[in-house]
GROMACS .gro file of C-alpha atoms in nm:
model
  198
    1UNK     CA    1   2.048   0.885  -0.162
    2UNK     CA    2   2.056   1.298  -0.345
    3UNK     CA    3   2.353   1.389  -0.130
    4UNK     CA    4   2.536   1.057  -0.238
    5UNK     CA    5   2.503   1.114  -0.642
    6UNK     CA    6   2.617   1.484  -0.529
    7UNK     CA    7   2.888   1.412  -0.340
    8UNK     CA    8   3.013   1.075  -0.563
    9UNK     CA    9   2.960   1.303  -0.842
   10UNK     CA   10   3.124   1.658  -0.680
   11UNK     CA   11   3.351   1.526  -0.539
   12UNK     CA   12   3.465   1.162  -0.586
   13UNK     CA   13   3.836   1.239  -0.443
   14UNK     CA   14   3.609   1.290  -0.074
   15UNK     CA   15   3.335   1.071  -0.105
   16UNK     CA   16   3.518   0.825   0.158
   17UNK     CA   17   3.532   1.100   0.380
   18UNK     CA   18   3.258   1.284   0.296
   19UNK     CA   19   3.031   0.917   0.246
   20UNK     CA   20   3.194   0.722   0.628
   21UNK     CA   21   2.960   0.512   0.800
   22UNK     CA   22   2.966   0.704   1.034
   23UNK     CA   23   2.794   0.989   0.827
   24UNK     CA   24   2.563   0.715   0.643
   25UNK     CA   25   2.407   0.612   0.997
   26UNK     CA   26   2.364   0.947   1.106
   27UNK     CA   27   2.108   1.022   0.771
   28UNK     CA   28   1.923   0.697   0.819
   29UNK     CA   29   1.857   0.802   1.225
   30UNK     CA   30   1.822   1.074   1.067
   31UNK     CA   31   1.536   1.004   0.823
   32UNK     CA   32   1.408   0.723   1.026
   33UNK     CA   33   1.344   0.921   1.364
   34UNK     CA   34   1.189   1.186   1.200
   35UNK     CA   35   0.909   0.938   0.995
   36UNK     CA   36   0.874   0.818   1.331
   37UNK     CA   37   0.772   1.163   1.505
   38UNK     CA   38   0.589   1.247   1.225
   39UNK     CA   39   0.338   0.831   1.233
   40UNK     CA   40   0.312   0.952   1.616
   41UNK     CA   41   0.146   1.240   1.537
   42UNK     CA   42  -0.122   1.109   1.298
   43UNK     CA   43  -0.150   0.853   1.593
   44UNK     CA   44  -0.167   1.052   1.928
   45UNK     CA   45  -0.445   1.287   1.718
   46UNK     CA   46  -0.613   1.037   1.570
   47UNK     CA   47  -0.610   0.808   1.892
   48UNK     CA   48  -0.873   1.095   2.004
   49UNK     CA   49  -1.136   1.114   1.739
   50UNK     CA   50  -1.514   0.934   1.822
   51UNK     CA   51  -1.578   0.643   1.578
   52UNK     CA   52  -2.001   0.615   1.537
   53UNK     CA   53  -1.992   0.534   1.211
   54UNK     CA   54  -1.876   0.210   0.944
   55UNK     CA   55  -1.578   0.100   1.056
   56UNK     CA   56  -1.445   0.002   0.711
   57UNK     CA   57  -1.244   0.206   0.526
   58UNK     CA   58  -1.253   0.242   0.171
   59UNK     CA   59  -0.903   0.225   0.067
   60UNK     CA   60  -0.663  -0.100   0.078
   61UNK     CA   61  -0.478   0.046   0.331
   62UNK     CA   62  -0.537   0.197   0.613
   63UNK     CA   63  -0.454   0.564   0.589
   64UNK     CA   64  -0.521   0.894   0.751
   65UNK     CA   65  -0.710   1.076   0.519
   66UNK     CA   66  -1.011   0.794   0.437
   67UNK     CA   67  -1.006   0.693   0.849
   68UNK     CA   68  -1.022   1.049   0.952
   69UNK     CA   69  -1.314   1.065   0.695
   70UNK     CA   70  -1.475   0.766   0.927
   71UNK     CA   71  -1.501   1.006   1.258
   72UNK     CA   72  -1.837   1.185   1.373
   73UNK     CA   73  -1.632   1.525   1.530
   74UNK     CA   74  -1.412   1.804   1.350
   75UNK     CA   75  -1.133   1.708   1.243
   76UNK     CA   76  -0.971   1.996   1.064
   77UNK     CA   77  -0.691   1.971   1.284
   78UNK     CA   78  -0.562   1.597   1.220
   79UNK     CA   79  -0.657   1.813   0.813
   80UNK     CA   80  -0.490   2.082   0.902
   81UNK     CA   81  -0.155   1.927   1.039
   82UNK     CA   82  -0.174   1.594   0.706
   83UNK     CA   83  -0.185   1.938   0.428
   84UNK     CA   84   0.108   2.111   0.676
   85UNK     CA   85   0.302   1.858   0.815
   86UNK     CA   86   0.304   1.687   0.510
   87UNK     CA   87   0.359   1.990   0.321
   88UNK     CA   88   0.633   2.128   0.490
   89UNK     CA   89   0.846   1.715   0.584
   90UNK     CA   90   0.714   1.624   0.221
   91UNK     CA   91   0.841   1.973   0.033
   92UNK     CA   92   1.165   2.024   0.198
   93UNK     CA   93   1.290   1.713   0.147
   94UNK     CA   94   1.189   1.771  -0.234
   95UNK     CA   95   1.362   2.101  -0.254
   96UNK     CA   96   1.676   1.887  -0.090
   97UNK     CA   97   1.728   1.662  -0.384
   98UNK     CA   98   1.629   1.940  -0.615
   99UNK     CA   99   1.896   2.143  -0.431
  100UNK     CA  100   2.165   1.816  -0.489
  101UNK     CA  101   1.997   1.764  -0.824
  102UNK     CA  102   2.158   2.107  -0.933
  103UNK     CA  103   2.497   2.117  -0.784
  104UNK     CA  104   2.490   1.806  -1.020
  105UNK     CA  105   2.443   1.968  -1.356
  106UNK     CA  106   2.671   2.266  -1.274
  107UNK     CA  107   2.901   2.086  -1.221
  108UNK     CA  108   2.799   1.812  -1.568
  109UNK     CA  109   2.849   2.117  -1.709
  110UNK     CA  110   3.199   2.108  -1.634
  111UNK     CA  111   3.291   1.743  -1.734
  112UNK     CA  112   3.460   1.775  -2.089
  113UNK     CA  113   3.435   1.421  -2.136
  114UNK     CA  114   3.128   1.288  -2.308
  115UNK     CA  115   3.167   0.959  -2.171
  116UNK     CA  116   3.149   1.076  -1.864
  117UNK     CA  117   2.939   1.333  -1.916
  118UNK     CA  118   2.673   1.091  -1.975
  119UNK     CA  119   2.779   0.823  -1.735
  120UNK     CA  120   2.737   1.041  -1.407
  121UNK     CA  121   2.389   1.178  -1.563
  122UNK     CA  122   2.254   0.777  -1.596
  123UNK     CA  123   2.363   0.721  -1.236
  124UNK     CA  124   2.105   1.035  -1.118
  125UNK     CA  125   1.827   0.936  -1.423
  126UNK     CA  126   1.677   0.626  -1.255
  127UNK     CA  127   1.669   0.787  -0.890
  128UNK     CA  128   1.511   1.116  -1.040
  129UNK     CA  129   1.264   0.918  -1.230
  130UNK     CA  130   1.208   0.766  -0.921
  131UNK     CA  131   1.191   1.037  -0.756
  132UNK     CA  132   0.931   1.236  -0.881
  133UNK     CA  133   0.705   0.930  -0.973
  134UNK     CA  134   0.671   0.958  -0.607
  135UNK     CA  135   0.700   1.283  -0.452
  136UNK     CA  136   0.392   1.391  -0.747
  137UNK     CA  137   0.156   1.096  -0.671
  138UNK     CA  138   0.199   1.200  -0.325
  139UNK     CA  139   0.160   1.583  -0.304
  140UNK     CA  140  -0.217   1.477  -0.551
  141UNK     CA  141  -0.242   1.220  -0.289
  142UNK     CA  142  -0.181   1.419   0.072
  143UNK     CA  143  -0.259   1.804  -0.024
  144UNK     CA  144  -0.553   1.795  -0.203
  145UNK     CA  145  -0.894   1.868   0.059
  146UNK     CA  146  -1.100   1.541   0.172
  147UNK     CA  147  -1.397   1.551  -0.039
  148UNK     CA  148  -1.593   1.195  -0.094
  149UNK     CA  149  -1.421   1.268  -0.551
  150UNK     CA  150  -1.145   1.363  -0.361
  151UNK     CA  151  -1.026   0.998  -0.138
  152UNK     CA  152  -1.232   0.765  -0.420
  153UNK     CA  153  -0.898   0.953  -0.695
  154UNK     CA  154  -0.656   0.936  -0.402
  155UNK     CA  155  -0.663   0.501  -0.416
  156UNK     CA  156  -0.563   0.499  -0.707
  157UNK     CA  157  -0.288   0.746  -0.714
  158UNK     CA  158  -0.162   0.572  -0.409
  159UNK     CA  159  -0.183   0.203  -0.561
  160UNK     CA  160   0.157   0.522  -0.757
  161UNK     CA  161   0.365   0.588  -0.500
  162UNK     CA  162   0.247   0.251  -0.293
  163UNK     CA  163   0.311  -0.054  -0.556
  164UNK     CA  164   0.410   0.062  -0.875
  165UNK     CA  165   0.689   0.272  -0.796
  166UNK     CA  166   0.873   0.003  -0.552
  167UNK     CA  167   0.769  -0.273  -0.815
  168UNK     CA  168   0.957   0.000  -1.051
  169UNK     CA  169   1.279   0.055  -0.813
  170UNK     CA  170   1.420  -0.255  -0.890
  171UNK     CA  171   1.356  -0.267  -1.298
  172UNK     CA  172   1.461   0.170  -1.252
  173UNK     CA  173   1.763   0.057  -1.129
  174UNK     CA  174   1.822  -0.311  -1.252
  175UNK     CA  175   1.903  -0.109  -1.596
  176UNK     CA  176   2.193   0.046  -1.530
  177UNK     CA  177   2.367  -0.228  -1.469
  178UNK     CA  178   2.589  -0.335  -1.828
  179UNK     CA  179   2.484  -0.743  -1.761
  180UNK     CA  180   2.100  -0.680  -1.745
  181UNK     CA  181   2.103  -0.488  -2.057
  182UNK     CA  182   2.299  -0.698  -2.238
  183UNK     CA  183   2.058  -0.986  -2.090
  184UNK     CA  184   1.784  -0.819  -2.165
  185UNK     CA  185   1.805  -0.746  -2.520
  186UNK     CA  186   1.998  -1.087  -2.570
  187UNK     CA  187   1.676  -1.219  -2.461
  188UNK     CA  188   1.449  -0.983  -2.683
  189UNK     CA  189   1.609  -1.102  -2.982
  190UNK     CA  190   1.638  -1.391  -2.945
  191UNK     CA  191   1.209  -1.339  -2.952
  192UNK     CA  192   1.284  -1.102  -3.204
  193UNK     CA  193   1.465  -1.375  -3.415
  194UNK     CA  194   1.216  -1.677  -3.394
  195UNK     CA  195   0.978  -1.466  -3.438
  196UNK     CA  196   1.093  -1.373  -3.797
  197UNK     CA  197   1.194  -1.769  -3.888
  198UNK     CA  198   0.788  -1.900  -3.752
   0.00000   0.00000   0.00000
């Protein structure tokens, strides 16, 4: 999305060429492939662990860190994989997003009209908000060491990036839509008027 925003704002006349269907498919396929290989690496390493403790994961999703706590052997390799690979993938992705938005920010300084600048800025803020919410909580969850207290915190932060952030996506992106803004204002304006009249 950040690359799409970069192309749309910095190269609007070449958007159809730079974001052709083949490019979009390659970007989607690469994301799916990296995600699948990442998950497969955890699955293979975890399937080799012996589990002899209780078989209940104290989490609301079957996440890797609570699962590793159930193993009755040394899970240092698995924990290192979680920290190193997750940290690397997350950091690289986050840096690429920040680079795109840095170029967009530089380009926004060259836009002379206030209306054009605010339109381009509003295009980016919704995605950047979701990115910061997601990456902030994901980094806190996966890059902290595994302790009993950290697993309790992981449950709370996992709710943020698995439930709240996806639930906020439609709201954050819908608020950019002019019709939604008008309907929102009209609805709450009518409620405000009714509360005054009553």
